[in-house]
PDB file of N, CA and C in Angstrom:
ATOM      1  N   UNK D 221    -113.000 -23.622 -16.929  1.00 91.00           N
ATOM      2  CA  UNK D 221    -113.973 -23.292 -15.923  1.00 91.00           C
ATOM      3  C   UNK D 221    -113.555 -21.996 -15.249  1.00 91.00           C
ATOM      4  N   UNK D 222    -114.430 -20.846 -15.602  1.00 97.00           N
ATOM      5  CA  UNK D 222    -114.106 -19.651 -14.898  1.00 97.00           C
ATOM      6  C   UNK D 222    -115.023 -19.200 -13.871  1.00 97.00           C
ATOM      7  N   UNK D 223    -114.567 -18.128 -12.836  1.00 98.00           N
ATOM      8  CA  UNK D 223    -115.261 -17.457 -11.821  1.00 98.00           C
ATOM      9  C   UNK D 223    -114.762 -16.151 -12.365  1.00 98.00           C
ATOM     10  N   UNK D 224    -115.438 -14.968 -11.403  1.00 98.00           N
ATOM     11  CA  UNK D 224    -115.298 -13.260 -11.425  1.00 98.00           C
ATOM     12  C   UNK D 224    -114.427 -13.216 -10.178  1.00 98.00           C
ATOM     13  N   UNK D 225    -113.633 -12.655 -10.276  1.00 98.00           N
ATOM     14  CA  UNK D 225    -112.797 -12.544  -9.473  1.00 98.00           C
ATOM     15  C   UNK D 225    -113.024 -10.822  -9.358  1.00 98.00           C
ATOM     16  N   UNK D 226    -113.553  -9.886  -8.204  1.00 98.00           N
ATOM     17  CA  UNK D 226    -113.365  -8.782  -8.027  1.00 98.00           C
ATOM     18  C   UNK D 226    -112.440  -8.116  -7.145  1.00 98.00           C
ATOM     19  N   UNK D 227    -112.056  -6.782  -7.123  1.00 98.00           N
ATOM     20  CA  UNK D 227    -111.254  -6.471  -6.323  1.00 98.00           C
ATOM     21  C   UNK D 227    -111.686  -5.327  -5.823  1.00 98.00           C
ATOM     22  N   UNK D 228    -111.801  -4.706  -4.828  1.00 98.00           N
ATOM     23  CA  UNK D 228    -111.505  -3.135  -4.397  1.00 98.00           C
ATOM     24  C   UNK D 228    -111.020  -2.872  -2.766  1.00 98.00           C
ATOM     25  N   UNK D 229    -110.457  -1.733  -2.745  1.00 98.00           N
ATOM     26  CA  UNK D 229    -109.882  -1.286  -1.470  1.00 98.00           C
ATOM     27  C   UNK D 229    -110.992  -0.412  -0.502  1.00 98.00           C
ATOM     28  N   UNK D 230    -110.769  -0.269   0.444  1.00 98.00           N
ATOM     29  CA  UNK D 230    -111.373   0.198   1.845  1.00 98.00           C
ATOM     30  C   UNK D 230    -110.111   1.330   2.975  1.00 98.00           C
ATOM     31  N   UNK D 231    -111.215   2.058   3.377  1.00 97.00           N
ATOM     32  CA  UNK D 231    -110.531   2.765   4.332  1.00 97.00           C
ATOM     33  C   UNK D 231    -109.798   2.165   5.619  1.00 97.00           C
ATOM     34  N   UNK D 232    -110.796   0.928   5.620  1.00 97.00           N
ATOM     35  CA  UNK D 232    -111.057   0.065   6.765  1.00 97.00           C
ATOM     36  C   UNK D 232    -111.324  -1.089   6.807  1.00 97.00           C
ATOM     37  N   UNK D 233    -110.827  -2.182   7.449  1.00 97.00           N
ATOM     38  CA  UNK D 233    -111.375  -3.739   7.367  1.00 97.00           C
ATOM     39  C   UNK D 233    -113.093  -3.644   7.899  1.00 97.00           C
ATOM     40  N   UNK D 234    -113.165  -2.533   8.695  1.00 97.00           N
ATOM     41  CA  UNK D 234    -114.864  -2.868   9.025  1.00 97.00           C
ATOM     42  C   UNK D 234    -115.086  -2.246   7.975  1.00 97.00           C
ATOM     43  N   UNK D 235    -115.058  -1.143   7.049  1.00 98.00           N
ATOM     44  CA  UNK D 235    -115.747  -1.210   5.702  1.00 98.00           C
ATOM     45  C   UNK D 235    -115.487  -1.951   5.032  1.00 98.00           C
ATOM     46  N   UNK D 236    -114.405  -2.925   4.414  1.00 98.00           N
ATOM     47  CA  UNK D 236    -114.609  -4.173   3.787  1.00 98.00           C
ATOM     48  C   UNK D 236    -115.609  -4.947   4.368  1.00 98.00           C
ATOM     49  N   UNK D 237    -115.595  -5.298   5.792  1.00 98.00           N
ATOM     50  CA  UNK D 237    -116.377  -6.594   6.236  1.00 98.00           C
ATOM     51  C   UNK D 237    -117.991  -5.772   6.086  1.00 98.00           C
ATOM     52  N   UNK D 238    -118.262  -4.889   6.397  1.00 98.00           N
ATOM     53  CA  UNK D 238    -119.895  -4.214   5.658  1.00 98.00           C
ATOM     54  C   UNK D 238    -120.010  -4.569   3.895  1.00 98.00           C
ATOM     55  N   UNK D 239    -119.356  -4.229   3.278  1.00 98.00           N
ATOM     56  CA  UNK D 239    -119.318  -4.983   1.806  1.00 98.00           C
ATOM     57  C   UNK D 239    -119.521  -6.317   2.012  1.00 98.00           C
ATOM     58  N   UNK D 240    -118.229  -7.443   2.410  1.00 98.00           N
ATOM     59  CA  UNK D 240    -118.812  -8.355   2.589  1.00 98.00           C
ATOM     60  C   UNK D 240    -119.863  -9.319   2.863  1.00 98.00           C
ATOM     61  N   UNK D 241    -120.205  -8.260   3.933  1.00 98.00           N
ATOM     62  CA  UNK D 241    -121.711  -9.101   4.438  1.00 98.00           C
ATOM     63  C   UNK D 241    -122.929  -8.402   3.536  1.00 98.00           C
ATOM     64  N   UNK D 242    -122.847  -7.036   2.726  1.00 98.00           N
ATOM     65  CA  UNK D 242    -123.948  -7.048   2.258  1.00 98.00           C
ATOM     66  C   UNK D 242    -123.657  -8.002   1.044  1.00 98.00           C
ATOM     67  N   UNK D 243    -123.440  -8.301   0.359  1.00 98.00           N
ATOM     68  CA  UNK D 243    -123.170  -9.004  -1.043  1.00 98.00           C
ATOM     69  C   UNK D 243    -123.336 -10.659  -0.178  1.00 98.00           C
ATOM     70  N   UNK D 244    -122.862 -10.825   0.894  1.00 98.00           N
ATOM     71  CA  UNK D 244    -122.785 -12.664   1.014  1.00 98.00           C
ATOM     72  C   UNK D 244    -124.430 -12.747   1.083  1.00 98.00           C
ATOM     73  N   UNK D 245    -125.168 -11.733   2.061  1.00 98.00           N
ATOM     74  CA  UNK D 245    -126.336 -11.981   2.266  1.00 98.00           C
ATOM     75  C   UNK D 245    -127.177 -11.742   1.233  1.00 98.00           C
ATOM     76  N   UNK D 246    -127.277 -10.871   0.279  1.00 98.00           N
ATOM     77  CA  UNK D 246    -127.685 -10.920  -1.224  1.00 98.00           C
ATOM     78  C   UNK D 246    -127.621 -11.864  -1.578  1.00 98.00           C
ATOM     79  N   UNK D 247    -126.674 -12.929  -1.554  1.00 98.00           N
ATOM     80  CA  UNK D 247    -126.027 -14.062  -2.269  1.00 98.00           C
ATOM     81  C   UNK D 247    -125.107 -13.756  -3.790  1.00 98.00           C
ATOM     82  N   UNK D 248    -125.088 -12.516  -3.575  1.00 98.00           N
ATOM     83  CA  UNK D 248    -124.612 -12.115  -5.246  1.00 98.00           C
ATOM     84  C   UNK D 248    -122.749 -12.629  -4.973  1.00 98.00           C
ATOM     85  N   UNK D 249    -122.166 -13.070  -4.094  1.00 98.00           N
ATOM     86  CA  UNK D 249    -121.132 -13.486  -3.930  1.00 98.00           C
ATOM     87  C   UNK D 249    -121.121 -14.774  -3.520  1.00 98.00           C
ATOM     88  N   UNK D 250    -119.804 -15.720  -3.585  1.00 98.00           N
ATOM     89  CA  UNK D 250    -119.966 -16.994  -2.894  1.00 98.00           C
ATOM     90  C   UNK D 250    -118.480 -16.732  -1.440  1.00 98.00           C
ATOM     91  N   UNK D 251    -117.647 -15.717  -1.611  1.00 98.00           N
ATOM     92  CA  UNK D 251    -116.509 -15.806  -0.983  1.00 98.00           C
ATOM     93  C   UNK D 251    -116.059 -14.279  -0.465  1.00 98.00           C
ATOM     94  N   UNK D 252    -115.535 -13.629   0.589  1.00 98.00           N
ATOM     95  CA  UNK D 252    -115.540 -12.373   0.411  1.00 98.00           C
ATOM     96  C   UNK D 252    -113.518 -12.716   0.945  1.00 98.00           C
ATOM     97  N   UNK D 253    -112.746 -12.244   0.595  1.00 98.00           N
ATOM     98  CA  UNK D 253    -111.341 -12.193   1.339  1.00 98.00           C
ATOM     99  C   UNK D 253    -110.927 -11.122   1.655  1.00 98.00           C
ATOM    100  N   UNK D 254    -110.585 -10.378   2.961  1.00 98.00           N
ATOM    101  CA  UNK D 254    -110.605  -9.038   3.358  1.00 98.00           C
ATOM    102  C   UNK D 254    -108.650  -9.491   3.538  1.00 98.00           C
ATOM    103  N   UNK D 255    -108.134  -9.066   3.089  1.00 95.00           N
ATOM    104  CA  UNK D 255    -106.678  -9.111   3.358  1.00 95.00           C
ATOM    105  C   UNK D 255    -105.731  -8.138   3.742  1.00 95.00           C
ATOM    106  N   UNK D 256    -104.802  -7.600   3.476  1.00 90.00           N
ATOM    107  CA  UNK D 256    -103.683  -6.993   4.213  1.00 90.00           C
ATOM    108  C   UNK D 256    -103.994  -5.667   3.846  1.00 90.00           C
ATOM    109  N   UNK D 257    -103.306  -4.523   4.999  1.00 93.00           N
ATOM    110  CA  UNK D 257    -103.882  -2.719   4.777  1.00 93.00           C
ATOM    111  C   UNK D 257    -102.764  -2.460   4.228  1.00 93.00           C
ATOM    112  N   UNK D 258    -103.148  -1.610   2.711  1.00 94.00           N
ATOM    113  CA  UNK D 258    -101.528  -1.421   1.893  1.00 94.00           C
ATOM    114  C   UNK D 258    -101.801   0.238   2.354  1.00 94.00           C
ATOM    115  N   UNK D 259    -100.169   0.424   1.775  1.00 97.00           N
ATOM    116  CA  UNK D 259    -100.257   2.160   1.720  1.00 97.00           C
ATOM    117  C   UNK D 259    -100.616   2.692   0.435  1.00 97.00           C
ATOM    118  N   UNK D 260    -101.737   3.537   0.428  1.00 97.00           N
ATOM    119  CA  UNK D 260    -102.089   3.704  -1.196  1.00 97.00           C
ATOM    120  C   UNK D 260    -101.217   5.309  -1.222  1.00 97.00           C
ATOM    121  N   UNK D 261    -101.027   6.080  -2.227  1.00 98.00           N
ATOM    122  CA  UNK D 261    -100.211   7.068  -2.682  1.00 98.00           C
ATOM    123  C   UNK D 261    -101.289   7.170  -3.938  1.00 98.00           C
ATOM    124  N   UNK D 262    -101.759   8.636  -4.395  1.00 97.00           N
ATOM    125  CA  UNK D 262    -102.463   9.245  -5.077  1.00 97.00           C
ATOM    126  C   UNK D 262    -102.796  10.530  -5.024  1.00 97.00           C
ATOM    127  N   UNK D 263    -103.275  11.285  -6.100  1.00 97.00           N
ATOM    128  CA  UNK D 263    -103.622  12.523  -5.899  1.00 97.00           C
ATOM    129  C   UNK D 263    -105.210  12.539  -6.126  1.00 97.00           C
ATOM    130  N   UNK D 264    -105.760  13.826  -5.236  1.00 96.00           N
ATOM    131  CA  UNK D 264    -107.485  13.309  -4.727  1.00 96.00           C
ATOM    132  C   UNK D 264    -107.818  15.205  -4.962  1.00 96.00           C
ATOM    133  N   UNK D 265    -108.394  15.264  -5.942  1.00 97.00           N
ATOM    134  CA  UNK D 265    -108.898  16.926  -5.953  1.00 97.00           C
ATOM    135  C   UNK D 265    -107.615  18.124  -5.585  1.00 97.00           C
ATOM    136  N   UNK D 266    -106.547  17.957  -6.675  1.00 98.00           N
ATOM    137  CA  UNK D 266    -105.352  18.384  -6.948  1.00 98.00           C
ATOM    138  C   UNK D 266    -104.674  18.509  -5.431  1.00 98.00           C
ATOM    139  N   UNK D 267    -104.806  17.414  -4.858  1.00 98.00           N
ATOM    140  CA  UNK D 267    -103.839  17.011  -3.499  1.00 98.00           C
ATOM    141  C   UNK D 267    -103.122  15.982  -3.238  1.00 98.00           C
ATOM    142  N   UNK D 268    -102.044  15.432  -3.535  1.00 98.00           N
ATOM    143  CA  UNK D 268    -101.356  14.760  -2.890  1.00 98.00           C
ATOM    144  C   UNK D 268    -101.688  13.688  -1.791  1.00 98.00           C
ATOM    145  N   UNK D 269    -102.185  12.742  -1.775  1.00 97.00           N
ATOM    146  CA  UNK D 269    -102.197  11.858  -0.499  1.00 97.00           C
ATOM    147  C   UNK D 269    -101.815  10.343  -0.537  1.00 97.00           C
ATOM    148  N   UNK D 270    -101.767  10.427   1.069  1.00 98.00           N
ATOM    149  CA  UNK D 270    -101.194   8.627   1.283  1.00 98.00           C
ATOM    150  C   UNK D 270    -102.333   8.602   2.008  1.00 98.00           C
ATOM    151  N   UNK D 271    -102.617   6.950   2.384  1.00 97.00           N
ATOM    152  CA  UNK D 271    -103.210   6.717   3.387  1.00 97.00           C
ATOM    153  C   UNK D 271    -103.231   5.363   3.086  1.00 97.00           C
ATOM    154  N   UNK D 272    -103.962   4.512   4.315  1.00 97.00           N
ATOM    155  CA  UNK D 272    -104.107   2.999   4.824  1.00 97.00           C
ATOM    156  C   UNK D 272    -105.445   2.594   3.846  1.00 97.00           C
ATOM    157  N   UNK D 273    -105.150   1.525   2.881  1.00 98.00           N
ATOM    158  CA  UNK D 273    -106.677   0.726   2.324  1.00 98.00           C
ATOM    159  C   UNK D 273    -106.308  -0.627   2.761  1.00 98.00           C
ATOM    160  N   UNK D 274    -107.493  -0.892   2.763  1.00 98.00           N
ATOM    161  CA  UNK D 274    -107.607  -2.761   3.129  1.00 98.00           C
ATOM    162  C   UNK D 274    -108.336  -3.280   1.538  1.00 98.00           C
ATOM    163  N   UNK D 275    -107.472  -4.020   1.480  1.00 98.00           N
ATOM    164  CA  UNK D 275    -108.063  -5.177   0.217  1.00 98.00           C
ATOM    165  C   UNK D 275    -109.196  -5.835   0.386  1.00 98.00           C
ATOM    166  N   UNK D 276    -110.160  -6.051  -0.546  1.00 98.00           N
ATOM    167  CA  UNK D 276    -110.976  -6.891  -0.267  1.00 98.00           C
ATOM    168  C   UNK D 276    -111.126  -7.395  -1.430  1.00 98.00           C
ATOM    169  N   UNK D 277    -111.108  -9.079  -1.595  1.00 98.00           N
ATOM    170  CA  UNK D 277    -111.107  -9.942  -2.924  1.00 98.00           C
ATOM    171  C   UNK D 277    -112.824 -10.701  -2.980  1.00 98.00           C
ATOM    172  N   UNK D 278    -113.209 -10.545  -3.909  1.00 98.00           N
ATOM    173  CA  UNK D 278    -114.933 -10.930  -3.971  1.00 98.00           C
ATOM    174  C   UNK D 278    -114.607 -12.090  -5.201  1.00 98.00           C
ATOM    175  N   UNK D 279    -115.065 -13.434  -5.011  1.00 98.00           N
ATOM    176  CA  UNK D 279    -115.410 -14.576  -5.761  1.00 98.00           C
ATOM    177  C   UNK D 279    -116.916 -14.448  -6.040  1.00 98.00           C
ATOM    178  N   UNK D 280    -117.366 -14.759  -7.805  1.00 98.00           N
ATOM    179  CA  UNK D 280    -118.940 -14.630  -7.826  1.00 98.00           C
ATOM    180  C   UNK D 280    -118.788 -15.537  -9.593  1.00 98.00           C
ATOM    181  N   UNK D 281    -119.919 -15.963  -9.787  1.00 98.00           N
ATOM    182  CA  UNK D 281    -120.088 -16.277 -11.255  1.00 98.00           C
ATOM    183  C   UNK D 281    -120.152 -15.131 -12.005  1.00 98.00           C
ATOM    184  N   UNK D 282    -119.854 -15.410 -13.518  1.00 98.00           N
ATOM    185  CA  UNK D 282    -119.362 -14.646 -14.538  1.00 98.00           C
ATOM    186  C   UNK D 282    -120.693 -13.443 -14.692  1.00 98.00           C
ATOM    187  N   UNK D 283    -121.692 -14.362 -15.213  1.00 98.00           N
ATOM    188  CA  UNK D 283    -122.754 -13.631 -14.845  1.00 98.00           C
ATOM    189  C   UNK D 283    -123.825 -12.656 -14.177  1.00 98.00           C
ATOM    190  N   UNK D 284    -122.928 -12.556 -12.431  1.00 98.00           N
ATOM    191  CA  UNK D 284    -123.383 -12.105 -12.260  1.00 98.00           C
ATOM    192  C   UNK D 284    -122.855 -10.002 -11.853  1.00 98.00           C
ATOM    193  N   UNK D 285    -121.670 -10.255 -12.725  1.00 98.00           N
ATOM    194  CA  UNK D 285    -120.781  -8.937 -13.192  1.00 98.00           C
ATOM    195  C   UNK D 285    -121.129  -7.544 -12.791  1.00 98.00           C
ATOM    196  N   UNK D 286    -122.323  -7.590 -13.758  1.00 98.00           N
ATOM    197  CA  UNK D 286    -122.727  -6.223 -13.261  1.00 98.00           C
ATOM    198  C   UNK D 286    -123.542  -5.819 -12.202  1.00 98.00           C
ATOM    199  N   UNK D 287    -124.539  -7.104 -11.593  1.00 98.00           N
ATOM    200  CA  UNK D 287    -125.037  -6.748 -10.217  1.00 98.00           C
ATOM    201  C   UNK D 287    -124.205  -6.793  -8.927  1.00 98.00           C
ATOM    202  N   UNK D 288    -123.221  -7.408  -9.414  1.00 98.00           N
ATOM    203  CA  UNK D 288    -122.225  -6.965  -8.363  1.00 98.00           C
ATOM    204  C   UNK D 288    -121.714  -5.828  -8.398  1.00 98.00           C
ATOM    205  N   UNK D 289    -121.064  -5.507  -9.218  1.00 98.00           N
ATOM    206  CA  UNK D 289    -119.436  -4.526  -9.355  1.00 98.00           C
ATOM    207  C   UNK D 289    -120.775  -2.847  -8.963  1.00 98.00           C
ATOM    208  N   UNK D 290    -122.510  -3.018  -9.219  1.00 98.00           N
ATOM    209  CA  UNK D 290    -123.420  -2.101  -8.915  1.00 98.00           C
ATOM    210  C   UNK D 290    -123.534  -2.194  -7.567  1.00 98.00           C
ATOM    211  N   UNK D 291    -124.057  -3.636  -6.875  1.00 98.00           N
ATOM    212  CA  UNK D 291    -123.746  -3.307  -5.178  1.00 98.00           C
ATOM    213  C   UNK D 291    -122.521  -2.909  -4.726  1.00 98.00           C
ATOM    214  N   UNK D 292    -121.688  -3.483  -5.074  1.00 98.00           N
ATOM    215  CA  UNK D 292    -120.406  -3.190  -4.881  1.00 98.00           C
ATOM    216  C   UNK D 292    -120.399  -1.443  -4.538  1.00 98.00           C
ATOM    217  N   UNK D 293    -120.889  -0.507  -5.847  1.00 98.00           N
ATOM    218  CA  UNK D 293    -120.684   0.948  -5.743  1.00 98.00           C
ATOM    219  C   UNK D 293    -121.707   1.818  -4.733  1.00 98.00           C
ATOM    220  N   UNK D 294    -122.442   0.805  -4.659  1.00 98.00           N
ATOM    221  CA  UNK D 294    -123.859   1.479  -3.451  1.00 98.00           C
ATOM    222  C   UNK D 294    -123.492   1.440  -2.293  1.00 98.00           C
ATOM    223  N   UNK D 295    -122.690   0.026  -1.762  1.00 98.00           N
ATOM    224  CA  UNK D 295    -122.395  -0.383  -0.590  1.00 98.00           C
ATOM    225  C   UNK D 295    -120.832   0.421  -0.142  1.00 98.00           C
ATOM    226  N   UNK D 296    -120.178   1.061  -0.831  1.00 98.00           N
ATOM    227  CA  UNK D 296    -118.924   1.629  -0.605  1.00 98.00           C
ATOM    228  C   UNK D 296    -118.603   2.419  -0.926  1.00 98.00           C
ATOM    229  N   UNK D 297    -118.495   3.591   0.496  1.00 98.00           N
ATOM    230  CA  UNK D 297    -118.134   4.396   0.874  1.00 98.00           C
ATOM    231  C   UNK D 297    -117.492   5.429   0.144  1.00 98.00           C
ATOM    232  N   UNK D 298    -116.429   5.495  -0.584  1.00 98.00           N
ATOM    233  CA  UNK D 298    -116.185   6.055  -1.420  1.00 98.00           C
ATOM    234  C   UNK D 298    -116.629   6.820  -2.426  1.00 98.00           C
ATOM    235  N   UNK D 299    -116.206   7.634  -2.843  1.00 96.00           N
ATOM    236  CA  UNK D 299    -117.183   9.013  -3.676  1.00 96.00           C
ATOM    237  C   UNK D 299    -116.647   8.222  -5.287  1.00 96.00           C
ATOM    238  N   UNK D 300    -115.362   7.608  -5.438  1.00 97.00           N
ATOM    239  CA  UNK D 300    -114.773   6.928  -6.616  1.00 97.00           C
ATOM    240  C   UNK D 300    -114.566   5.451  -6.278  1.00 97.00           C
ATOM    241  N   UNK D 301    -114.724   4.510  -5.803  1.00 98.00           N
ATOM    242  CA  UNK D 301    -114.014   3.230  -5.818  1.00 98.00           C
ATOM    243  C   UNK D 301    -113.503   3.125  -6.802  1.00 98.00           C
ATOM    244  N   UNK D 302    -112.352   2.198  -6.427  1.00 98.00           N
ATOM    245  CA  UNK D 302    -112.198   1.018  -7.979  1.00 98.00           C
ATOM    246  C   UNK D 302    -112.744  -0.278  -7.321  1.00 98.00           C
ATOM    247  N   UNK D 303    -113.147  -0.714  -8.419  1.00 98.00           N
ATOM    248  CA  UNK D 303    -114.455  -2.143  -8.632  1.00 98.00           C
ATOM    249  C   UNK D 303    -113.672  -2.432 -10.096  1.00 98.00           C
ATOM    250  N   UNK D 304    -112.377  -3.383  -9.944  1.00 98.00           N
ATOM    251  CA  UNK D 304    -111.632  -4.646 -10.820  1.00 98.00           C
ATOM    252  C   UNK D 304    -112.767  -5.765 -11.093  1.00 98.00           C
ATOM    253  N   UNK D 305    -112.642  -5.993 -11.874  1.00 98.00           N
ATOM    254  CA  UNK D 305    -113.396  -7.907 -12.397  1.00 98.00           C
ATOM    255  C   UNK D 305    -112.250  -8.035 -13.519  1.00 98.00           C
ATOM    256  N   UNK D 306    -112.000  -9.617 -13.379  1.00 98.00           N
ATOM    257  CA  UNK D 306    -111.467 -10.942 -13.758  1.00 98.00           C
ATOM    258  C   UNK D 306    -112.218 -11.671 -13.898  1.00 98.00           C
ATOM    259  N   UNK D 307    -111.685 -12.466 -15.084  1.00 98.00           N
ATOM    260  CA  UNK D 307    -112.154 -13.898 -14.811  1.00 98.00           C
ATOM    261  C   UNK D 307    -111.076 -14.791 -14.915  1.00 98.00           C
ATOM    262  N   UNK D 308    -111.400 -15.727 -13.656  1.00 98.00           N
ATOM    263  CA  UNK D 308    -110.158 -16.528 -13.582  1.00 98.00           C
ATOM    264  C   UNK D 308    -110.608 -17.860 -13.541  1.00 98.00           C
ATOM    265  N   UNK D 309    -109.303 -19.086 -13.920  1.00 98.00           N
ATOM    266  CA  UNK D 309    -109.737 -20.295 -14.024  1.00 98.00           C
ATOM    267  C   UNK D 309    -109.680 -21.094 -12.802  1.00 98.00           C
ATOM    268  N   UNK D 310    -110.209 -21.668 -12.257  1.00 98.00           N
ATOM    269  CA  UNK D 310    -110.847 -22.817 -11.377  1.00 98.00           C
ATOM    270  C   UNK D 310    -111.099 -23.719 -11.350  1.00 98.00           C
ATOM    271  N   UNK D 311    -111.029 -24.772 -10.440  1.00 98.00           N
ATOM    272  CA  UNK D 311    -110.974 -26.358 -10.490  1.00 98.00           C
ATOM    273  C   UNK D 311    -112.644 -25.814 -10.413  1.00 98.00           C
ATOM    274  N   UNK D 312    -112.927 -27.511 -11.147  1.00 97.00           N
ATOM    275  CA  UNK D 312    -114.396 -27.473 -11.351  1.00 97.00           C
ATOM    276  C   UNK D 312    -115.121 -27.570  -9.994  1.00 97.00           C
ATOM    277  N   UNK D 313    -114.402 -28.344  -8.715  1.00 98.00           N
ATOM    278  CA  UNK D 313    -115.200 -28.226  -7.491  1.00 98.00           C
ATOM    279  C   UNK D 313    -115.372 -26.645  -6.836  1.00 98.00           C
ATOM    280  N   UNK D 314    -114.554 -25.640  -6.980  1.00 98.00           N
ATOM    281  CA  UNK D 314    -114.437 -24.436  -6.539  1.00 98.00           C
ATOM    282  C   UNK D 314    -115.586 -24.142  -7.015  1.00 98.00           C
ATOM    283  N   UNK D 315    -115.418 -23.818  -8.521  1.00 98.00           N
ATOM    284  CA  UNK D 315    -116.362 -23.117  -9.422  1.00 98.00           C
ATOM    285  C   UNK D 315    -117.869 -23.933  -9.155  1.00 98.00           C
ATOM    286  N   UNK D 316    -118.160 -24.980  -8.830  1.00 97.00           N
ATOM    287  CA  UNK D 316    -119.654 -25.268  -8.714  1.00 97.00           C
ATOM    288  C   UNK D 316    -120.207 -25.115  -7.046  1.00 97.00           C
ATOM    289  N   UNK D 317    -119.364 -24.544  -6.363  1.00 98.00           N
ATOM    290  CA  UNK D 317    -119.349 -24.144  -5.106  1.00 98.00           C
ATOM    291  C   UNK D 317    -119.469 -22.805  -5.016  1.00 98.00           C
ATOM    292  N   UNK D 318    -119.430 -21.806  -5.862  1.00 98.00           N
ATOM    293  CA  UNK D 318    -119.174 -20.724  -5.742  1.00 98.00           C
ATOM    294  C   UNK D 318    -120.609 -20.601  -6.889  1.00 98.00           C
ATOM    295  N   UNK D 319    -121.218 -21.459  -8.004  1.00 97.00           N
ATOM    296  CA  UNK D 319    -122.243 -21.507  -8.103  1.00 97.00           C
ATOM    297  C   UNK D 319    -123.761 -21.812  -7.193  1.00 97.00           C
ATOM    298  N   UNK D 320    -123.223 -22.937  -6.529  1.00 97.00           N
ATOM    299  CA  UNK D 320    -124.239 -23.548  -5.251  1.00 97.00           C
ATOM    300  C   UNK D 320    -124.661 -22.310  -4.554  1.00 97.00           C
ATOM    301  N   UNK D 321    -123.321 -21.195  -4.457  1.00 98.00           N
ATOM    302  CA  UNK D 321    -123.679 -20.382  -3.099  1.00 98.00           C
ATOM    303  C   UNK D 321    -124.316 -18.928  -3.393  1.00 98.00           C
ATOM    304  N   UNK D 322    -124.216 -18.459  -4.735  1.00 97.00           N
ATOM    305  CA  UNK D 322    -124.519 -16.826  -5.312  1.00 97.00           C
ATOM    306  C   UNK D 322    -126.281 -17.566  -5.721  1.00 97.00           C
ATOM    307  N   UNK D 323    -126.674 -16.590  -6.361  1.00 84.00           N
ATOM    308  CA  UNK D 323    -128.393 -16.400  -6.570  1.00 84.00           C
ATOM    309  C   UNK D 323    -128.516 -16.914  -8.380  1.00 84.00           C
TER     310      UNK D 323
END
């Protein structure tokens, strides 16, 4: 029994929690988890940078992949996100809960 497990980072927990709420209210998600601000390290238009992202973990059925990981790129901020999908395994009560709740 699998779910989509997505991932992407934020400048900001209030730009995660704007993702969040657009996708819960879509219903194209059943779970949004905004978690800890890492230090990201990268180079951005031959520059060097650090800075603060906030995690945000998105639970959704398998199916519904690409209308997500597409709101996902409309709704966030970013000129590049990364937009991760998984699929991961799940007790069958999770997974028909996380069906009950997406579209």
């Amino acid at each position: 029994m699998t779910i989509l497990r997505l991932l992407t980072y934020t400048a900001t927990p209030e730009e995660a929690r704007a993702i969040a709420a657009g996708l819960l209210e879509a219903r194209l998600v059943a779970c949004a988890n905004i978690g800890s601000v890492f230090e990201s390290h990268y180079v951005w238009r031959g520059a060097r940078e650090v800075s603060d992202e906030t995690q945000l973990w998105l639970k959704t059925r398998v199916d519904l992949r690409e209308a997500v990981m597409a709101e996902v790129a409309r709704l966030h901020p970013y000129e590049v996100p990364l937009i991760a999908a998984d699929e991961v395994m799940v007790n069958a009560a999770y997974r028909d809960w996380v069906i009950a709740q997406t579209s």
